[in-house]
GROMACS .gro file of C-alpha atoms in nm:
model
  481
    1UNK     CA    1   0.717  -0.694   0.094
    2UNK     CA    2   0.426  -0.332   0.010
    3UNK     CA    3   0.472  -0.163  -0.210
    4UNK     CA    4   0.557   0.220  -0.154
    5UNK     CA    5   0.345   0.513  -0.203
    6UNK     CA    6   0.472   0.718  -0.479
    7UNK     CA    7   0.762   0.884  -0.434
    8UNK     CA    8   0.640   1.238  -0.445
    9UNK     CA    9   0.406   1.184  -0.127
   10UNK     CA   10   0.686   1.026   0.067
   11UNK     CA   11   0.677   1.294   0.370
   12UNK     CA   12   0.368   1.510   0.264
   13UNK     CA   13   0.220   1.638   0.595
   14UNK     CA   14  -0.171   1.609   0.578
   15UNK     CA   15  -0.434   1.891   0.594
   16UNK     CA   16  -0.796   1.901   0.679
   17UNK     CA   17  -1.074   2.123   0.753
   18UNK     CA   18  -1.039   2.319   1.060
   19UNK     CA   19  -1.303   2.241   1.381
   20UNK     CA   20  -1.397   2.660   1.565
   21UNK     CA   21  -1.371   2.449   1.894
   22UNK     CA   22  -1.018   2.290   1.858
   23UNK     CA   23  -0.711   2.485   1.989
   24UNK     CA   24  -0.447   2.253   1.911
   25UNK     CA   25  -0.196   2.218   1.644
   26UNK     CA   26  -0.092   1.880   1.480
   27UNK     CA   27   0.193   1.811   1.236
   28UNK     CA   28   0.142   1.474   1.060
   29UNK     CA   29   0.411   1.314   0.817
   30UNK     CA   30   0.375   0.978   0.664
   31UNK     CA   31   0.637   0.735   0.513
   32UNK     CA   32   0.606   0.426   0.348
   33UNK     CA   33   0.332   0.165   0.159
   34UNK     CA   34  -0.078   0.281   0.140
   35UNK     CA   35  -0.140   0.119   0.478
   36UNK     CA   36   0.068   0.376   0.675
   37UNK     CA   37  -0.098   0.660   0.471
   38UNK     CA   38  -0.458   0.563   0.519
   39UNK     CA   39  -0.393   0.502   0.889
   40UNK     CA   40  -0.243   0.829   0.895
   41UNK     CA   41  -0.606   0.931   0.797
   42UNK     CA   42  -0.749   0.724   1.123
   43UNK     CA   43  -0.494   0.889   1.349
   44UNK     CA   44  -0.622   1.235   1.234
   45UNK     CA   45  -1.005   1.138   1.280
   46UNK     CA   46  -0.920   1.037   1.657
   47UNK     CA   47  -0.715   1.368   1.686
   48UNK     CA   48  -0.972   1.593   1.505
   49UNK     CA   49  -1.257   1.415   1.814
   50UNK     CA   50  -0.979   1.544   2.101
   51UNK     CA   51  -0.884   1.918   1.978
   52UNK     CA   52  -0.715   1.907   1.730
   53UNK     CA   53  -0.672   2.070   1.375
   54UNK     CA   54  -0.388   1.979   1.140
   55UNK     CA   55  -0.111   2.261   1.049
   56UNK     CA   56   0.096   2.194   0.775
   57UNK     CA   57   0.365   2.449   0.895
   58UNK     CA   58   0.591   2.256   1.123
   59UNK     CA   59   0.766   2.550   1.343
   60UNK     CA   60   0.360   2.617   1.497
   61UNK     CA   61   0.282   2.259   1.591
   62UNK     CA   62   0.185   2.110   1.958
   63UNK     CA   63   0.236   1.754   1.885
   64UNK     CA   64   0.438   1.617   1.577
   65UNK     CA   65   0.369   1.290   1.444
   66UNK     CA   66   0.496   1.086   1.218
   67UNK     CA   67   0.388   0.749   1.057
   68UNK     CA   68   0.686   0.517   0.970
   69UNK     CA   69   0.760   0.232   0.798
   70UNK     CA   70   1.043  -0.061   0.824
   71UNK     CA   71   1.074  -0.252   0.536
   72UNK     CA   72   1.421  -0.120   0.457
   73UNK     CA   73   1.714   0.040   0.625
   74UNK     CA   74   1.684   0.346   0.406
   75UNK     CA   75   1.346   0.390   0.498
   76UNK     CA   76   1.424   0.449   0.854
   77UNK     CA   77   1.735   0.600   0.796
   78UNK     CA   78   1.487   0.884   0.652
   79UNK     CA   79   1.328   0.886   0.961
   80UNK     CA   80   1.576   0.952   1.163
   81UNK     CA   81   1.723   1.285   0.912
   82UNK     CA   82   1.341   1.392   1.013
   83UNK     CA   83   1.368   1.356   1.379
   84UNK     CA   84   1.667   1.578   1.386
   85UNK     CA   85   1.511   1.847   1.193
   86UNK     CA   86   1.206   1.804   1.450
   87UNK     CA   87   1.468   1.884   1.743
   88UNK     CA   88   1.631   2.174   1.581
   89UNK     CA   89   1.229   2.285   1.586
   90UNK     CA   90   1.186   2.220   1.940
   91UNK     CA   91   1.474   2.403   2.019
   92UNK     CA   92   1.304   2.692   1.965
   93UNK     CA   93   0.979   2.596   2.078
   94UNK     CA   94   1.033   2.346   2.344
   95UNK     CA   95   0.663   2.279   2.440
   96UNK     CA   96   0.653   2.109   2.126
   97UNK     CA   97   0.529   1.709   2.149
   98UNK     CA   98   0.719   1.429   1.911
   99UNK     CA   99   0.544   1.092   1.869
  100UNK     CA  100   0.678   0.807   1.659
  101UNK     CA  101   0.376   0.557   1.504
  102UNK     CA  102   0.320   0.269   1.281
  103UNK     CA  103   0.604  -0.004   1.205
  104UNK     CA  104   0.922   0.119   1.328
  105UNK     CA  105   0.743   0.207   1.687
  106UNK     CA  106   0.640  -0.129   1.663
  107UNK     CA  107   0.995  -0.248   1.586
  108UNK     CA  108   1.203  -0.058   1.793
  109UNK     CA  109   0.927  -0.038   2.074
  110UNK     CA  110   1.105   0.143   2.412
  111UNK     CA  111   1.420   0.242   2.236
  112UNK     CA  112   1.300   0.473   2.046
  113UNK     CA  113   1.264   0.673   2.343
  114UNK     CA  114   1.628   0.603   2.491
  115UNK     CA  115   1.787   0.661   2.110
  116UNK     CA  116   1.566   0.982   2.010
  117UNK     CA  117   1.549   1.181   2.340
  118UNK     CA  118   1.303   1.467   2.164
  119UNK     CA  119   1.047   1.120   2.134
  120UNK     CA  120   0.807   1.181   2.355
  121UNK     CA  121   0.537   0.912   2.243
  122UNK     CA  122   0.607   0.594   2.053
  123UNK     CA  123   0.236   0.384   1.931
  124UNK     CA  124   0.227   0.087   1.750
  125UNK     CA  125  -0.037   0.053   1.434
  126UNK     CA  126  -0.246  -0.137   1.684
  127UNK     CA  127  -0.250   0.126   1.953
  128UNK     CA  128  -0.393   0.441   1.765
  129UNK     CA  129  -0.728   0.487   1.981
  130UNK     CA  130  -0.563   0.475   2.270
  131UNK     CA  131  -0.335   0.848   2.180
  132UNK     CA  132  -0.595   1.062   2.365
  133UNK     CA  133  -0.426   0.808   2.708
  134UNK     CA  134  -0.117   0.845   2.549
  135UNK     CA  135  -0.121   1.241   2.528
  136UNK     CA  136  -0.259   1.270   2.864
  137UNK     CA  137   0.032   1.119   2.979
  138UNK     CA  138   0.288   1.359   2.744
  139UNK     CA  139   0.085   1.623   2.959
  140UNK     CA  140   0.168   1.492   3.265
  141UNK     CA  141   0.523   1.512   3.162
  142UNK     CA  142   0.566   1.116   3.138
  143UNK     CA  143   0.702   0.940   2.876
  144UNK     CA  144   0.400   0.749   2.698
  145UNK     CA  145   0.439   0.368   2.462
  146UNK     CA  146   0.185   0.135   2.400
  147UNK     CA  147   0.281  -0.141   2.107
  148UNK     CA  148   0.030  -0.405   2.212
  149UNK     CA  149   0.002  -0.613   1.909
  150UNK     CA  150  -0.396  -0.642   1.818
  151UNK     CA  151  -0.597  -0.975   1.748
  152UNK     CA  152  -0.872  -0.764   1.708
  153UNK     CA  153  -0.838  -0.381   1.606
  154UNK     CA  154  -0.914  -0.309   1.268
  155UNK     CA  155  -1.075   0.028   1.309
  156UNK     CA  156  -1.360  -0.069   1.141
  157UNK     CA  157  -1.579   0.184   1.386
  158UNK     CA  158  -1.361   0.516   1.310
  159UNK     CA  159  -1.501   0.689   0.963
  160UNK     CA  160  -1.116   0.830   0.848
  161UNK     CA  161  -1.062   1.181   0.725
  162UNK     CA  162  -0.985   1.212   0.380
  163UNK     CA  163  -0.608   1.387   0.388
  164UNK     CA  164  -0.436   1.255   0.092
  165UNK     CA  165  -0.751   1.250  -0.134
  166UNK     CA  166  -0.781   1.473  -0.433
  167UNK     CA  167  -1.155   1.383  -0.366
  168UNK     CA  168  -1.194   1.170  -0.641
  169UNK     CA  169  -0.990   0.851  -0.540
  170UNK     CA  170  -0.963   0.663  -0.165
  171UNK     CA  171  -0.833   0.392  -0.011
  172UNK     CA  172  -1.021   0.174   0.186
  173UNK     CA  173  -0.895  -0.096   0.492
  174UNK     CA  174  -1.005  -0.451   0.439
  175UNK     CA  175  -0.729  -0.645   0.685
  176UNK     CA  176  -0.467  -0.536   0.936
  177UNK     CA  177  -0.192  -0.825   0.951
  178UNK     CA  178   0.003  -1.060   0.793
  179UNK     CA  179   0.028  -1.436   0.843
  180UNK     CA  180   0.287  -1.480   0.585
  181UNK     CA  181   0.612  -1.553   0.751
  182UNK     CA  182   0.862  -1.378   0.438
  183UNK     CA  183   1.192  -1.429   0.616
  184UNK     CA  184   1.278  -1.089   0.458
  185UNK     CA  185   0.968  -0.887   0.572
  186UNK     CA  186   0.914  -0.742   0.896
  187UNK     CA  187   0.525  -0.720   0.872
  188UNK     CA  188   0.405  -0.968   1.090
  189UNK     CA  189   0.635  -0.880   1.380
  190UNK     CA  190   0.536  -0.448   1.329
  191UNK     CA  191   0.121  -0.530   1.262
  192UNK     CA  192   0.058  -0.841   1.382
  193UNK     CA  193  -0.143  -1.117   1.272
  194UNK     CA  194  -0.371  -1.162   1.014
  195UNK     CA  195  -0.710  -1.035   1.096
  196UNK     CA  196  -1.035  -0.884   0.858
  197UNK     CA  197  -1.238  -0.638   0.874
  198UNK     CA  198  -1.656  -0.653   0.932
  199UNK     CA  199  -1.802  -0.636   0.553
  200UNK     CA  200  -2.118  -0.440   0.680
  201UNK     CA  201  -1.855  -0.152   0.773
  202UNK     CA  202  -1.645  -0.170   0.460
  203UNK     CA  203  -1.956  -0.153   0.304
  204UNK     CA  204  -2.095   0.150   0.523
  205UNK     CA  205  -1.782   0.332   0.460
  206UNK     CA  206  -1.769   0.317   0.044
  207UNK     CA  207  -2.117   0.468   0.053
  208UNK     CA  208  -2.002   0.736   0.247
  209UNK     CA  209  -1.709   0.777  -0.003
  210UNK     CA  210  -2.015   0.730  -0.258
  211UNK     CA  211  -2.244   0.983  -0.104
  212UNK     CA  212  -1.948   1.250  -0.091
  213UNK     CA  213  -1.830   1.205  -0.492
  214UNK     CA  214  -1.535   0.974  -0.488
  215UNK     CA  215  -1.543   0.745  -0.793
  216UNK     CA  216  -1.245   0.515  -0.742
  217UNK     CA  217  -1.171   0.308  -0.441
  218UNK     CA  218  -0.864   0.066  -0.340
  219UNK     CA  219  -0.963  -0.201  -0.150
  220UNK     CA  220  -0.655  -0.263   0.123
  221UNK     CA  221  -0.440  -0.476   0.308
  222UNK     CA  222  -0.155  -0.664   0.367
  223UNK     CA  223  -0.278  -0.923   0.190
  224UNK     CA  224  -0.615  -0.887   0.085
  225UNK     CA  225  -0.657  -1.205  -0.099
  226UNK     CA  226  -0.647  -1.333   0.280
  227UNK     CA  227  -0.972  -1.142   0.328
  228UNK     CA  228  -1.168  -1.380   0.560
  229UNK     CA  229  -1.469  -1.274   0.816
  230UNK     CA  230  -1.646  -1.500   1.032
  231UNK     CA  231  -1.760  -1.264   1.302
  232UNK     CA  232  -1.437  -1.155   1.397
  233UNK     CA  233  -1.087  -1.246   1.543
  234UNK     CA  234  -0.769  -1.390   1.355
  235UNK     CA  235  -0.812  -1.579   1.039
  236UNK     CA  236  -0.570  -1.850   1.194
  237UNK     CA  237  -0.863  -1.924   1.415
  238UNK     CA  238  -1.097  -2.013   1.151
  239UNK     CA  239  -1.056  -2.388   1.199
  240UNK     CA  240  -1.213  -2.331   1.556
  241UNK     CA  241  -1.525  -2.158   1.407
  242UNK     CA  242  -1.884  -2.263   1.472
  243UNK     CA  243  -2.011  -2.486   1.201
  244UNK     CA  244  -2.295  -2.147   1.145
  245UNK     CA  245  -2.012  -1.877   1.102
  246UNK     CA  246  -1.825  -2.111   0.807
  247UNK     CA  247  -2.132  -2.093   0.654
  248UNK     CA  248  -2.165  -1.752   0.625
  249UNK     CA  249  -1.842  -1.640   0.609
  250UNK     CA  250  -1.729  -1.385   0.368
  251UNK     CA  251  -1.422  -1.428   0.149
  252UNK     CA  252  -1.181  -1.205  -0.086
  253UNK     CA  253  -1.401  -1.290  -0.350
  254UNK     CA  254  -1.739  -1.292  -0.192
  255UNK     CA  255  -1.691  -0.918  -0.039
  256UNK     CA  256  -1.537  -0.783  -0.454
  257UNK     CA  257  -1.879  -0.914  -0.606
  258UNK     CA  258  -2.055  -0.715  -0.298
  259UNK     CA  259  -1.879  -0.418  -0.340
  260UNK     CA  260  -1.899  -0.411  -0.777
  261UNK     CA  261  -2.262  -0.484  -0.731
  262UNK     CA  262  -2.328  -0.267  -0.434
  263UNK     CA  263  -2.173   0.023  -0.679
  264UNK     CA  264  -2.176  -0.041  -1.055
  265UNK     CA  265  -2.086   0.265  -1.105
  266UNK     CA  266  -1.782   0.275  -0.904
  267UNK     CA  267  -1.444   0.166  -0.970
  268UNK     CA  268  -1.272  -0.073  -0.774
  269UNK     CA  269  -0.897  -0.145  -0.714
  270UNK     CA  270  -0.709  -0.353  -0.473
  271UNK     CA  271  -0.389  -0.444  -0.341
  272UNK     CA  272  -0.193  -0.663  -0.256
  273UNK     CA  273  -0.215  -0.994  -0.340
  274UNK     CA  274  -0.008  -1.248  -0.218
  275UNK     CA  275   0.099  -1.571  -0.504
  276UNK     CA  276  -0.032  -1.832  -0.293
  277UNK     CA  277  -0.380  -1.688  -0.203
  278UNK     CA  278  -0.472  -1.569  -0.534
  279UNK     CA  279  -0.776  -1.838  -0.590
  280UNK     CA  280  -0.879  -1.834  -0.938
  281UNK     CA  281  -1.266  -1.779  -0.795
  282UNK     CA  282  -1.148  -1.404  -0.744
  283UNK     CA  283  -1.075  -1.403  -1.096
  284UNK     CA  284  -1.382  -1.502  -1.215
  285UNK     CA  285  -1.512  -1.197  -1.024
  286UNK     CA  286  -1.261  -0.965  -1.138
  287UNK     CA  287  -1.346  -1.081  -1.555
  288UNK     CA  288  -1.760  -1.016  -1.445
  289UNK     CA  289  -1.806  -0.675  -1.363
  290UNK     CA  290  -1.682  -0.420  -1.543
  291UNK     CA  291  -1.621  -0.191  -1.289
  292UNK     CA  292  -1.349  -0.375  -1.127
  293UNK     CA  293  -1.008  -0.267  -1.253
  294UNK     CA  294  -0.769  -0.521  -1.457
  295UNK     CA  295  -0.501  -0.478  -1.307
  296UNK     CA  296  -0.341  -0.719  -1.011
  297UNK     CA  297  -0.030  -0.646  -0.836
  298UNK     CA  298   0.162  -0.965  -0.794
  299UNK     CA  299   0.470  -0.961  -0.549
  300UNK     CA  300   0.697  -1.297  -0.618
  301UNK     CA  301   1.047  -1.134  -0.531
  302UNK     CA  302   1.259  -1.403  -0.709
  303UNK     CA  303   1.182  -1.636  -1.011
  304UNK     CA  304   1.439  -1.909  -0.861
  305UNK     CA  305   1.285  -2.180  -0.675
  306UNK     CA  306   1.642  -2.238  -0.407
  307UNK     CA  307   1.532  -1.820  -0.329
  308UNK     CA  308   1.149  -1.843  -0.278
  309UNK     CA  309   1.222  -2.121  -0.031
  310UNK     CA  310   1.454  -1.955   0.135
  311UNK     CA  311   1.255  -1.656   0.126
  312UNK     CA  312   0.936  -1.896   0.296
  313UNK     CA  313   0.696  -1.747   0.035
  314UNK     CA  314   0.521  -2.045  -0.013
  315UNK     CA  315   0.510  -2.062  -0.371
  316UNK     CA  316   0.744  -2.231  -0.598
  317UNK     CA  317   0.801  -2.077  -0.957
  318UNK     CA  318   0.580  -2.290  -1.137
  319UNK     CA  319   0.261  -2.214  -0.919
  320UNK     CA  320   0.346  -1.864  -0.968
  321UNK     CA  321   0.387  -1.957  -1.325
  322UNK     CA  322   0.023  -2.130  -1.345
  323UNK     CA  323  -0.144  -1.834  -1.176
  324UNK     CA  324   0.018  -1.595  -1.472
  325UNK     CA  325  -0.159  -1.821  -1.708
  326UNK     CA  326  -0.469  -1.811  -1.510
  327UNK     CA  327  -0.501  -1.474  -1.529
  328UNK     CA  328  -0.421  -1.451  -1.880
  329UNK     CA  329  -0.665  -1.664  -1.969
  330UNK     CA  330  -0.959  -1.520  -1.757
  331UNK     CA  331  -0.843  -1.176  -1.739
  332UNK     CA  332  -0.651  -1.122  -2.078
  333UNK     CA  333  -0.676  -0.803  -2.067
  334UNK     CA  334  -0.583  -0.789  -1.715
  335UNK     CA  335  -0.197  -0.566  -1.644
  336UNK     CA  336   0.036  -0.727  -1.413
  337UNK     CA  337   0.258  -0.551  -1.182
  338UNK     CA  338   0.550  -0.712  -0.983
  339UNK     CA  339   0.773  -0.677  -0.644
  340UNK     CA  340   1.125  -0.777  -0.669
  341UNK     CA  341   1.450  -0.846  -0.415
  342UNK     CA  342   1.778  -0.845  -0.591
  343UNK     CA  343   2.069  -1.002  -0.366
  344UNK     CA  344   1.907  -1.178  -0.129
  345UNK     CA  345   2.111  -1.395   0.085
  346UNK     CA  346   2.335  -1.632  -0.127
  347UNK     CA  347   2.181  -1.538  -0.426
  348UNK     CA  348   2.406  -1.699  -0.753
  349UNK     CA  349   2.397  -1.544  -1.031
  350UNK     CA  350   2.185  -1.910  -1.173
  351UNK     CA  351   1.942  -1.748  -0.928
  352UNK     CA  352   1.908  -1.402  -1.126
  353UNK     CA  353   1.919  -1.566  -1.471
  354UNK     CA  354   1.571  -1.756  -1.348
  355UNK     CA  355   1.448  -1.414  -1.177
  356UNK     CA  356   1.505  -1.265  -1.494
  357UNK     CA  357   1.357  -1.577  -1.707
  358UNK     CA  358   1.033  -1.538  -1.515
  359UNK     CA  359   1.023  -1.187  -1.605
  360UNK     CA  360   1.077  -1.262  -1.954
  361UNK     CA  361   0.746  -1.545  -1.953
  362UNK     CA  362   0.521  -1.267  -1.767
  363UNK     CA  363   0.611  -0.950  -1.934
  364UNK     CA  364   0.494  -0.743  -1.610
  365UNK     CA  365   0.328  -0.365  -1.683
  366UNK     CA  366   0.526  -0.231  -1.420
  367UNK     CA  367   0.728  -0.354  -1.079
  368UNK     CA  368   0.860  -0.235  -0.821
  369UNK     CA  369   1.273  -0.350  -0.774
  370UNK     CA  370   1.458  -0.323  -0.442
  371UNK     CA  371   1.795  -0.500  -0.375
  372UNK     CA  372   1.796  -0.708  -0.048
  373UNK     CA  373   1.853  -0.490   0.259
  374UNK     CA  374   1.872  -0.684   0.569
  375UNK     CA  375   1.621  -0.588   0.892
  376UNK     CA  376   1.666  -0.635   1.219
  377UNK     CA  377   1.410  -0.945   1.401
  378UNK     CA  378   1.343  -1.080   1.061
  379UNK     CA  379   1.488  -1.436   1.047
  380UNK     CA  380   1.637  -1.368   0.748
  381UNK     CA  381   1.843  -1.092   0.986
  382UNK     CA  382   1.904  -1.356   1.286
  383UNK     CA  383   1.999  -1.660   1.068
  384UNK     CA  384   2.148  -1.574   0.730
  385UNK     CA  385   2.441  -1.399   0.605
  386UNK     CA  386   2.428  -1.091   0.393
  387UNK     CA  387   2.682  -1.247   0.170
  388UNK     CA  388   2.635  -1.106  -0.134
  389UNK     CA  389   2.843  -0.834  -0.267
  390UNK     CA  390   2.687  -0.453  -0.265
  391UNK     CA  391   2.826  -0.402  -0.645
  392UNK     CA  392   2.685  -0.766  -0.742
  393UNK     CA  393   2.337  -0.622  -0.587
  394UNK     CA  394   2.328  -0.314  -0.765
  395UNK     CA  395   2.413  -0.504  -1.089
  396UNK     CA  396   2.185  -0.714  -1.088
  397UNK     CA  397   1.868  -0.464  -0.960
  398UNK     CA  398   2.007  -0.253  -1.290
  399UNK     CA  399   1.963  -0.549  -1.480
  400UNK     CA  400   1.607  -0.625  -1.363
  401UNK     CA  401   1.490  -0.275  -1.390
  402UNK     CA  402   1.656  -0.238  -1.739
  403UNK     CA  403   1.457  -0.560  -1.838
  404UNK     CA  404   1.122  -0.426  -1.638
  405UNK     CA  405   1.154  -0.136  -1.863
  406UNK     CA  406   1.197  -0.298  -2.169
  407UNK     CA  407   0.872  -0.495  -2.092
  408UNK     CA  408   0.686  -0.154  -1.966
  409UNK     CA  409   0.738  -0.021  -2.332
  410UNK     CA  410   0.590  -0.324  -2.499
  411UNK     CA  411   0.299  -0.309  -2.251
  412UNK     CA  412   0.263   0.046  -2.357
  413UNK     CA  413   0.292  -0.002  -2.756
  414UNK     CA  414  -0.003  -0.234  -2.713
  415UNK     CA  415  -0.289   0.039  -2.644
  416UNK     CA  416  -0.184   0.258  -2.919
  417UNK     CA  417  -0.446   0.277  -3.183
  418UNK     CA  418  -0.695   0.146  -2.882
  419UNK     CA  419  -0.945   0.336  -2.706
  420UNK     CA  420  -0.900   0.310  -2.304
  421UNK     CA  421  -1.118   0.452  -2.031
  422UNK     CA  422  -0.959   0.649  -1.768
  423UNK     CA  423  -1.131   0.810  -1.449
  424UNK     CA  424  -0.969   1.225  -1.460
  425UNK     CA  425  -0.749   1.263  -1.145
  426UNK     CA  426  -0.570   1.570  -1.189
  427UNK     CA  427  -0.416   1.807  -1.433
  428UNK     CA  428  -0.050   1.633  -1.593
  429UNK     CA  429   0.273   1.713  -1.470
  430UNK     CA  430   0.423   1.847  -1.708
  431UNK     CA  431   0.138   2.097  -1.892
  432UNK     CA  432  -0.179   2.285  -1.715
  433UNK     CA  433  -0.372   2.262  -2.054
  434UNK     CA  434  -0.356   1.839  -2.012
  435UNK     CA  435  -0.554   1.613  -1.716
  436UNK     CA  436  -0.395   1.280  -1.616
  437UNK     CA  437  -0.531   0.954  -1.529
  438UNK     CA  438  -0.546   0.595  -1.520
  439UNK     CA  439  -0.668   0.306  -1.710
  440UNK     CA  440  -0.823   0.016  -1.588
  441UNK     CA  441  -0.508  -0.185  -1.642
  442UNK     CA  442  -0.329   0.119  -1.361
  443UNK     CA  443  -0.108   0.290  -1.609
  444UNK     CA  444  -0.098   0.665  -1.654
  445UNK     CA  445  -0.277   0.810  -1.943
  446UNK     CA  446  -0.269   1.233  -2.033
  447UNK     CA  447  -0.447   1.324  -2.283
  448UNK     CA  448  -0.582   1.760  -2.375
  449UNK     CA  449  -0.847   1.914  -2.118
  450UNK     CA  450  -1.076   2.008  -2.349
  451UNK     CA  451  -1.377   2.066  -2.180
  452UNK     CA  452  -1.372   1.728  -1.969
  453UNK     CA  453  -1.379   1.773  -1.534
  454UNK     CA  454  -1.116   1.604  -1.281
  455UNK     CA  455  -1.339   1.325  -1.226
  456UNK     CA  456  -1.504   1.227  -1.507
  457UNK     CA  457  -1.519   0.895  -1.667
  458UNK     CA  458  -1.411   0.956  -2.096
  459UNK     CA  459  -1.278   0.739  -2.393
  460UNK     CA  460  -0.926   0.830  -2.463
  461UNK     CA  461  -0.795   0.716  -2.804
  462UNK     CA  462  -0.435   0.627  -2.756
  463UNK     CA  463  -0.188   0.781  -3.020
  464UNK     CA  464   0.206   0.751  -2.857
  465UNK     CA  465   0.304   0.585  -2.528
  466UNK     CA  466   0.608   0.618  -2.311
  467UNK     CA  467   0.739   0.318  -2.069
  468UNK     CA  468   0.513   0.454  -1.816
  469UNK     CA  469   0.271   0.672  -1.964
  470UNK     CA  470  -0.031   0.640  -2.254
  471UNK     CA  471  -0.074   0.963  -2.472
  472UNK     CA  472  -0.412   1.023  -2.656
  473UNK     CA  473  -0.716   1.219  -2.777
  474UNK     CA  474  -1.044   1.215  -2.560
  475UNK     CA  475  -1.342   1.083  -2.772
  476UNK     CA  476  -1.640   1.131  -2.520
  477UNK     CA  477  -1.754   1.012  -2.221
  478UNK     CA  478  -1.742   0.679  -2.072
  479UNK     CA  479  -2.025   0.418  -1.969
  480UNK     CA  480  -1.898   0.474  -1.641
  481UNK     CA  481  -2.023   0.855  -1.550
   0.00000   0.00000   0.00000
């Protein structure tokens, strides 16, 4: 399960600089995880070169695209409500075309054209380069669909337009797809098998971002620790690679070190990790380089071995705890965050207590917590009865959330009296007289503006906190400037 982007960004329409020669208008919304928002930047880049400027006014659009998420039923219901809104606009602008992109498009395929009569185009995550051809089909009056999943496509040759960016931080995609067949997850069915992007194209994209003044990147993938480049192709086919390909292959610790060395004044984050694929070598790279942020998002989903097996998580409770011990030993200052599912099929009170006890063992800095939502097409959806009552799910989820809140307070209080490095990203939500940024551990820090500016790295002495925010005063620039 991928964590979603900040709720405030869900459904935000995207805009980029206009090209005088472009005559058509594109309105594009994104929902779901960071990968979807990154993909929307790729789509906008492709369409910018095919006659479209973006607009934030839905009513004036020639083409409306919604990049969708299938991770939970709630996400899909949100999309259907947005389609109702588009339908209302289309009554007054009948030439407007509507397309659905992303995971929901891949899951429903042709059904979308049948169920949602206003949808003209259905495009899966690996078919964005086909958009000009699909649009030509639509212009001819035909419905258009391409949901073919690719063994090769990584969009490494597309330079994304930075739609969501503050000019300071950016997402850089390094892998696509996932080979981990967790029984609750639609990602392997909507994004295909795992393949990695060519390292030099990643380095070139980061160089371009550096040249444009960006200060922080997040290396992005469904499972970044599984990154493996050996000349192209699926990860599962690495066993058939030549001896030369194996000898010159690049895995995640190699890539992370390449980026850290090449861009010593740029902050590096990565997401998302998978416990069985995170090797100790990666932890030593993180510890070695000060520009690699000391935060690891390590989804566990449950603390019960029985439930982990039902989920096909490929790691046990004990293996996960051993990995946590290694992180705390090798990178003692690292924060750790989680994904957790409450009420998976057959979950008992004993299983739930195992989850709470695991949380007590780790004491996560923050997390993303959900009650189980059956997803059609997944193994759990096909083979398991959703047998935990909704009120039981809600109660267990609340207990998980309450415990996480307690641990978040404890982790925040550990920073009081310490000085942390902060990259200033924006104004504080609550006051225009304060800046907001994150420390290396990905915890929000708020402090008075003084004479600093957005994009500066500053040292901030922490004086107080809430469960999710550190408050302090800047004491000077950091060495990262």
